[in-house]
Amino acid sequence: MARVLPLAEAVEAIVRDGDSVAMEGFTHLIPHAAGHEIIRQSRKHLTLIRMTPDILYDQLIGMGCADRLVFSWGGNPGVGSLYRLRDAVENGWPHRLEVEEHSHAAMANAYEAGAAGLPFAVLRGYIGTDLPKVNPRIKSVTCPYTGEVLATVPAHRPDVAVIHALKADREGNVLLEGILGVQKEAVLAAERALVTVEEVVDDFGPRSLNACILPAWTVSAVAVVPGGAFPSYAQGYYKRFNAFYKEWDGIARERDTFLAWMKENVLTKTPDAFAARVRALQAAE
Amino acid sequence: MARVLPLAEAVEAIVRDGDSVAMEGFTHLIPHAAGHEIIRQSRKHLTLIRMTPDILYDQLIGMGCADRLVFSWGGNPGVGSLYRLRDAVENGWPHRLEVEEHSHAAMANAYEAGAAGLPFAVLRGYIGTDLPKVNPRIKSVTCPYTGEVLATVPAHRPDVAVIHALKADREGNVLLEGILGVQKEAVLAAERALVTVEEVVDDFGPRSLNACILPAWTVSAVAVVPGGAFPSYAQGYYKRFNAFYKEWDGIARERDTFLAWMKENVLTKTPDAFAARVRALQAAE
Amino acid sequence: MTPDYKPNEIMTITAARALKNEDVVFVGIGMPSAAANLARLTHAPGITLIYESGTLATRPSVLPLSIGDGELCETALTTVSVPEMFRYWLQGGRVSVGFLGGAQIDKFANLNTTVVGPYDKPKVRLPGGGGAPEIATSCGEIFIIMAQSKRGFVGKLDFVTSLGHGEGGRHREKLGVKTRGPTRLVTDLCVFEPDPETREMTVVSIHPGITREQIQDNTGWTVRYAAKVAETAPPTASELAALRELHARTARAHGAAA
Amino acid sequence: MTPDYKPNEIMTITAARALKNEDVVFVGIGMPSAAANLARLTHAPGITLIYESGTLATRPSVLPLSIGDGELCETALTTVSVPEMFRYWLQGGRVSVGFLGGAQIDKFANLNTTVVGPYDKPKVRLPGGGGAPEIATSCGEIFIIMAQSKRGFVGKLDFVTSLGHGEGGRHREKLGVKTRGPTRLVTDLCVFEPDPETREMTVVSIHPGITREQIQDNTGWTVRYAAKVAETAPPTASELAALRELHARTARAHGAAA
C-alpha cells in the first residue's frame, strides 16, 4: 500500500545500492526529481534500465551511479548525442559501463512480460540485425503451430521502478494521462515502485471510466514533487522545456562543465527546486 | 477504411458462409442486432468464437448457423444454462456442434496475440486441468531463460470480428468506453471487422487523451443501430435488461418455444426493432 | 440470542469473515460476490474487489447479476481490458484471494464446471472453466463456497476444470505451482481446510445445529475431521442485516426492468 | 520558373511526394517527420501519422522536437501505451510505410545507427536502434531519407542495426520477412530504388543540377543507375511555401522557452 513520503525518505527507503532500477517516462513524465535525489544519495552499482536513456541517465551515468545500462536508444532526442553516456562507453569515464542493448520493441515487450508475470517475451524482431550477435540474452522460440522462429527476450523484473505521474489521491492511487509510455508496465513488473506526482488530490473526480490508474497497492511510496518531470513535461501542468535539451548538448560535452552543472543544479539543491524551475519557465512565456 | 452502411448491407458484404466469426462484448456491448441480421441472412457453417457464448450465441447455434464453437464459458450469466448450446452438444440438435474449449485467460491471450500479429500466445495456464487432454490445440513452449514450461494457444485470427460500440465519427473512427472486454483485440486480430454503433457524431468532442478508439482504417464497415446491444447494455445509453436474461431461461428450454420466439422477434423483424425495445424499457422504468 | 438464519446465509457470512481488509479479491458472480461485498460492507471496508470483466477496486451498491454489469464499472477505480485483466492482474500475481465454486468438488478441492459424464458425450454440458483454471493457480490462495450434496461432493470428478490440491500432498509444488491453492471451503454445513500434510479437505468447524451425520450424508467420500473441530460462530444480527439489505437492494434493482 | 531551394528542401519534398493519402506512416523525428507532415499539409490531407510514443493519427501544427512532445498527443485521435504501439500497431501489420534514416547505409539499404568501429570498443557510440530493427521488417515498405556523403554511404557497415535488403536478391524472403523493405531512398542528390532482381539501391532520378560525378563522389560504392534515369521534379512554389511555413512555425514554437 502506497505511503506518501518526502522524496528523500522515499528514495532512502526504496532504492538500494546494486539495485536494478527502471526510471521510465517516454519523453513525457520523466522522473528527473527522483533521479536527482538518487544522485544526491550517491547510489552506486545500479543497473539502469530504460528504453530511451536521455538527459537524466546521462547525469546518473556521468555521476558514476551505474555499473550497467539496459536500453534501446541512447540519445538526446531531437538534438544529438549523450556525451556522458558516450564518454562512459568510449572511454570508461568515470568508470566502465556494461551495456545490454535491445530494440524498442523488445524493451517494451520485456516490460509487458514482466507486468504479466511471464519469464520472457516473444516478438517478431531482430530479423537480419547484428544485435543478437552482441546481446546473448536475445534468444528464440519456435511456434508450436506454425514452426516460425520468433525472438525472445527475458522479462524485465526490476528491483525498483521509478516514475513521475500527474496526481495521486489520498489513498495513494496514481493517475497518468497523455503519452503513457511503459510506465504502468514498469511499475507492475517491479518489486518496488516509487512514484513522484505533481499533486495529491482528495478525489480524481470525473474521469474516463478507463483512465490509466495505478492502484495504491501496486505502489510502494508516493512523493509529491511539483515540477518533478522538468525539463520533460507533465500533460496539463507544464510543457517540455525544449531549449534545455539543446543547452544540455553544451553542458554535457565536457567533463568539467558537466560536473560544475551537477554541483550547482543537483548536489546543492533539493526537490523544491523543480517547482521553481517550472514557475520560472512559465513566467518567461 | 470504414464505410457507413445499413446493417443488412454490411452483413451481406462482410460475413460469408463458412467464416470464422468472433462476436465479442463482455456482458457490455454484445452485438445482438448484428447477430440477428446474420441469422436472418441464414449464414451457415460458421465457426463462432467468443469467450462467453451467451444468449446471442444460443440463438445462432439454435438456428443452425454454427458448425463449430470456440469458447471458454458458455452459460446464461447469473441465470444458468444455455439450453440451445446444451441441446446441440448433448443431442446434436439442430445438428452436431464441434467445440474447442479454452479458459478465459487463454481466449483473452489468443485475441491479444492475434492483434499483436503473433502466431501464438504464451500463458502460465491450464496447470493440472483436464482441458489440454480434450483440446489438442493447447500446447507448450519452454522458456529459454528459466526452463519453465508454459502453455500456448494459437492466436485467434478470425475472418470477421463483429462488435457493438458507443459511437462513430463521420470518418468512421469508433469509440468504446466502460467495460472494454476483448473487442479492440478481436477487431485488430480479424481480417474484416463490422461495428454497429449507437450513433454517428460529427466529432467525439472532449475525451480522455487515451480514449479507447478504433481508427477508421481498422474497421471494414460501420452500421448505425441504436439499441443494437439490447438486452445487453451500452454504457451511458441504456442499462442491461437483466429481466430478459431470466426470461430467456424459459424461452430457450424447449425447441418449440425457442423457434416461435425467434420467428416473432428475429426472423420477421428488422434492426429498427432494437431502438424500440430500448425505448419501451426506458419508458417502463 | 442468535437470530434465525438460512443455510445460504451462514455460508455467505462465514466466507465473508475470512476476507481481510488488505485482501485483493478476484470475485465471481453469485455467492462469492455476495460474500466479498458483505466483507466490504462490514469488517473490511478497504478490501479491493476485482471482477474479471476488468473492473478494479469496484464498490457496487447492489450485487451484479452478471460479471460485467454497468454498476461494477461505474463504481470502480478504473476498468481495464479483459486481456490486461488476465495478464497484468491475475497472472501478474496481483490478487491475494480467488473465489471459486463448481458443480463438482473432490476431497482435494479440485473442481469440475465442465461436464457431467464423458466429455465427448456429456450427460450434462456445464458452462465450462471461464476464469477458474488460472484463478486456481495464480491467486495467492483460493476460497471455495459450495452448498454440500452427494451430487456435488464426489469421490471422483468427471472432469478436472481447475486444480485444487491435485492428488494431495505436494502435488501442486510438483507441478511448479507457487500459490497455496484452496485454503478454505465453506459449505452450508461446515468449513473445511486442507490437512497440512495430505492436503485433504478436512472439517475444522461445524455450523451450529449441524451433525457429523448430516455432513457425511451430503458428501461422496469419507469425511475427515481435524483434531479440534470448532462450532462455527453463528451470524451476528448486524452481519445478517447487512447481507439482507444487500440482497433486498439487489432484488429491487434487478426486479425493476433493468 | 523554378524557385530557389536548398538540398534539404528538395530531399524532404521528394520524400513527401512518395506518400499517399491512404498511407499509415510510422514517423521518426527529424526529416521523416518534416516529410510526413508536409505530405499531410499538401497532397495527402487524409494520411495517418503514427509516432512510436503511442500517438495515433496525430496532426501536429508544428514539428515535434522529440518523439513524444505534448503537441503530438493533443492533436492525436488517441494515444496508446508504448507496448501496445509496438505490439498491436507495428508488429500487428497496421503500418504501410515506415520512415528510417541512419548514420551509415550500404548499397542494399541496410542501416547502422549503433556504433562506428567495433561494438566493444567503439570509435563513436551512436544512439542505437530504437524502433528501427522492427520498423524495418514490420512496415509494408520503408522509405529512407539521408543526406549523401562518403562517411554515411559506405561499402560495409560497421554494424547492421536494421535490415534493408540484406545481402541482396531474395535475402529478405529467405529470412522469412514478408514485407517489401526499403523501396525508396531519397538523398539530397538523387532518388534510389532497389533493382528488381539484385535489390541493390539504384539511382532512378537525379535532382536538378546534380551530376553523376557528384553522386559517385559522395558514395562509398560504385553507384548503379536504372536504364532510364529521370530528373527529379523540382519543388513547386507551393510545396516550398508549405515546408518553410512549417519550419517557421516550429522555430517560433521551440524558440519560445517551451
Tab-separated table of C-alpha atoms in Angstrom, chain D residues 30-201:
chain	number	residue	atom	x	y	z
D	30	GLY	CA	13.728	14.953	-37.973
D	31	MET	CA	13.421	14.817	-41.745
D	32	PRO	CA	10.915	11.912	-41.780
D	33	SER	CA	8.633	13.959	-39.554
D	34	ALA	CA	9.018	17.015	-41.783
D	35	ALA	CA	8.305	14.963	-44.922
D	36	ALA	CA	5.286	13.181	-43.457
D	37	ASN	CA	3.731	16.372	-42.139
D	38	LEU	CA	4.443	18.170	-45.398
D	39	ALA	CA	2.574	15.426	-47.245
D	40	ARG	CA	-0.325	15.888	-44.840
D	41	LEU	CA	-0.336	19.650	-45.359
D	42	THR	CA	-0.194	19.366	-49.169
D	43	HIS	CA	-1.380	16.457	-51.325
D	44	ALA	CA	-2.284	13.869	-48.656
D	45	PRO	CA	-4.574	15.539	-46.096
D	46	GLY	CA	-6.020	12.188	-45.018
D	47	ILE	CA	-2.683	10.494	-44.340
D	48	THR	CA	-2.387	8.791	-40.954
D	49	LEU	CA	0.721	9.597	-38.940
D	50	ILE	CA	1.858	7.441	-36.039
D	51	TYR	CA	4.753	8.228	-33.710
D	52	GLU	CA	6.269	5.489	-31.582
D	53	SER	CA	5.334	7.395	-28.412
D	54	GLY	CA	1.841	5.992	-28.965
D	55	THR	CA	0.090	8.827	-30.761
D	56	LEU	CA	-2.300	7.501	-33.425
D	57	ALA	CA	-3.414	9.717	-36.318
D	58	THR	CA	-1.737	12.828	-34.975
D	59	ARG	CA	-1.963	16.233	-36.688
D	60	PRO	CA	0.655	18.494	-35.132
D	61	SER	CA	0.653	22.110	-36.301
D	62	VAL	CA	4.387	22.336	-35.586
D	63	LEU	CA	7.068	19.695	-35.893
D	64	PRO	CA	7.833	17.943	-32.612
D	65	LEU	CA	11.386	18.231	-31.267
D	66	SER	CA	11.035	14.862	-29.558
D	67	ILE	CA	9.089	11.762	-30.428
D	68	GLY	CA	6.733	12.444	-27.521
D	69	ASP	CA	6.009	16.172	-27.491
D	70	GLY	CA	2.665	17.131	-25.941
D	71	GLU	CA	1.608	18.572	-29.302
D	72	LEU	CA	1.579	15.063	-30.797
D	73	CYS	CA	-0.688	13.740	-28.072
D	74	GLU	CA	-3.058	16.702	-28.002
D	75	THR	CA	-3.698	16.544	-31.752
D	76	ALA	CA	-3.928	12.742	-31.994
D	77	LEU	CA	-7.073	10.685	-32.486
D	78	THR	CA	-5.908	8.867	-29.356
D	79	THR	CA	-2.709	7.814	-27.618
D	80	VAL	CA	-1.900	4.230	-26.683
D	81	SER	CA	0.827	2.796	-24.478
D	82	VAL	CA	4.223	2.055	-25.971
D	83	PRO	CA	3.914	-1.733	-25.580
D	84	GLU	CA	0.592	-1.560	-27.406
D	85	MET	CA	2.148	0.608	-30.125
D	86	PHE	CA	4.854	-1.946	-30.838
D	87	ARG	CA	2.610	-4.977	-30.442
D	88	TYR	CA	-0.794	-4.149	-31.970
D	89	TRP	CA	0.141	-1.395	-34.398
D	90	LEU	CA	3.665	-2.052	-35.654
D	91	GLN	CA	4.011	-5.837	-35.269
D	92	GLY	CA	0.298	-6.204	-35.961
D	93	GLY	CA	0.972	-5.067	-39.510
D	94	ARG	CA	-1.148	-1.915	-39.335
D	95	VAL	CA	1.532	0.404	-40.783
D	96	SER	CA	2.008	0.785	-44.532
D	97	VAL	CA	5.127	2.965	-44.614
D	98	GLY	CA	7.997	3.254	-42.162
D	99	PHE	CA	10.491	6.096	-42.397
D	100	LEU	CA	14.085	5.488	-41.440
D	101	GLY	CA	17.420	7.243	-41.518
D	102	GLY	CA	20.807	6.318	-40.119
D	103	ALA	CA	24.445	7.157	-39.659
D	104	GLN	CA	25.556	4.596	-42.232
D	105	ILE	CA	23.822	2.874	-45.138
D	106	ASP	CA	25.111	0.263	-47.578
D	107	LYS	CA	24.101	-0.443	-51.149
D	108	PHE	CA	21.347	-2.848	-50.040
D	109	ALA	CA	19.911	-0.170	-47.732
D	110	ASN	CA	20.871	-1.918	-44.543
D	111	LEU	CA	21.356	0.734	-41.855
D	112	ASN	CA	23.695	1.329	-38.949
D	113	THR	CA	22.743	3.588	-36.044
D	114	THR	CA	24.640	1.647	-33.373
D	115	VAL	CA	28.421	2.139	-33.473
D	116	VAL	CA	31.265	3.358	-35.651
D	117	GLY	CA	34.146	0.995	-35.077
D	118	PRO	CA	33.995	-2.301	-33.184
D	119	TYR	CA	30.974	-2.826	-30.909
D	120	ASP	CA	33.010	-3.478	-27.773
D	121	LYS	CA	35.425	-0.617	-28.300
D	122	PRO	CA	33.525	1.851	-30.454
D	123	LYS	CA	35.112	4.897	-32.020
D	124	VAL	CA	31.699	6.542	-31.882
D	125	ARG	CA	28.847	5.214	-29.798
D	126	LEU	CA	25.698	6.123	-31.756
D	127	PRO	CA	22.230	6.200	-30.120
D	128	GLY	CA	21.290	2.648	-31.122
D	129	GLY	CA	18.399	1.011	-32.889
D	130	GLY	CA	15.344	2.385	-31.085
D	131	GLY	CA	12.350	1.338	-33.118
D	132	ALA	CA	14.289	0.720	-36.338
D	133	PRO	CA	15.013	-3.042	-36.181
D	134	GLU	CA	11.298	-3.909	-36.149
D	135	ILE	CA	10.111	-0.939	-38.222
D	136	ALA	CA	12.393	-2.266	-40.966
D	137	THR	CA	10.633	-5.620	-41.129
D	138	SER	CA	7.065	-4.873	-39.928
D	139	CYS	CA	6.001	-1.946	-42.106
D	140	GLY	CA	4.635	-2.620	-45.586
D	141	GLU	CA	7.549	-0.733	-47.120
D	142	ILE	CA	10.356	1.522	-45.950
D	143	PHE	CA	11.357	4.969	-47.140
D	144	ILE	CA	14.812	6.200	-46.170
D	145	ILE	CA	15.938	9.833	-46.084
D	146	MET	CA	19.654	10.538	-45.711
D	147	ALA	CA	21.961	13.275	-46.916
D	148	GLN	CA	24.611	11.652	-49.079
D	149	SER	CA	28.297	11.520	-48.048
D	150	LYS	CA	31.183	9.043	-48.295
D	151	ARG	CA	31.141	8.736	-44.489
D	152	GLY	CA	27.474	7.740	-44.461
D	153	PHE	CA	27.136	5.771	-47.726
D	154	VAL	CA	29.635	3.005	-47.034
D	155	GLY	CA	30.840	-0.173	-48.699
D	156	LYS	CA	30.439	-2.133	-45.474
D	157	LEU	CA	28.503	-1.224	-42.350
D	158	ASP	CA	30.278	-1.384	-39.003
D	159	PHE	CA	27.073	-2.843	-37.560
D	160	VAL	CA	23.722	-3.867	-39.052
D	161	THR	CA	21.102	-2.172	-36.878
D	162	SER	CA	18.208	-2.678	-39.251
D	163	LEU	CA	17.681	-4.921	-42.216
D	164	GLY	CA	17.323	-3.475	-45.682
D	165	HIS	CA	17.730	-5.983	-48.498
D	166	GLY	CA	20.407	-7.859	-46.538
D	167	GLU	CA	22.922	-9.270	-48.965
D	168	GLY	CA	20.592	-8.569	-51.856
D	169	GLY	CA	18.448	-10.767	-54.083
D	170	ARG	CA	15.826	-12.727	-52.165
D	171	HIS	CA	17.590	-12.390	-48.818
D	172	ARG	CA	14.616	-10.870	-47.010
D	173	GLU	CA	12.353	-13.647	-48.235
D	174	LYS	CA	14.910	-16.254	-47.103
D	175	LEU	CA	14.785	-14.736	-43.625
D	176	GLY	CA	11.008	-15.184	-43.636
D	177	VAL	CA	10.279	-11.485	-43.920
D	178	LYS	CA	7.049	-10.790	-45.797
D	179	THR	CA	7.292	-7.008	-46.153
D	180	ARG	CA	8.953	-5.140	-49.021
D	181	GLY	CA	11.729	-3.357	-47.174
D	182	PRO	CA	13.353	-0.177	-48.496
D	183	THR	CA	11.569	0.776	-51.716
D	184	ARG	CA	12.881	4.314	-51.874
D	185	LEU	CA	15.970	6.144	-50.672
D	186	VAL	CA	15.829	9.885	-51.047
D	187	THR	CA	19.021	11.887	-50.629
D	188	ASP	CA	19.989	15.500	-51.184
D	189	LEU	CA	21.316	14.472	-54.605
D	190	CYS	CA	19.007	11.843	-56.059
D	191	VAL	CA	16.479	9.066	-55.534
D	192	PHE	CA	17.381	5.370	-55.331
D	193	GLU	CA	15.065	2.390	-55.731
D	194	PRO	CA	16.007	-1.266	-55.381
D	195	ASP	CA	16.829	-3.151	-58.579
D	196	PRO	CA	14.006	-5.697	-59.007
D	197	GLU	CA	16.488	-8.599	-59.183
D	198	THR	CA	19.597	-7.755	-57.199
D	199	ARG	CA	17.791	-5.349	-54.833
D	200	GLU	CA	20.820	-3.088	-54.986
D	201	MET	CA	19.726	0.517	-54.467
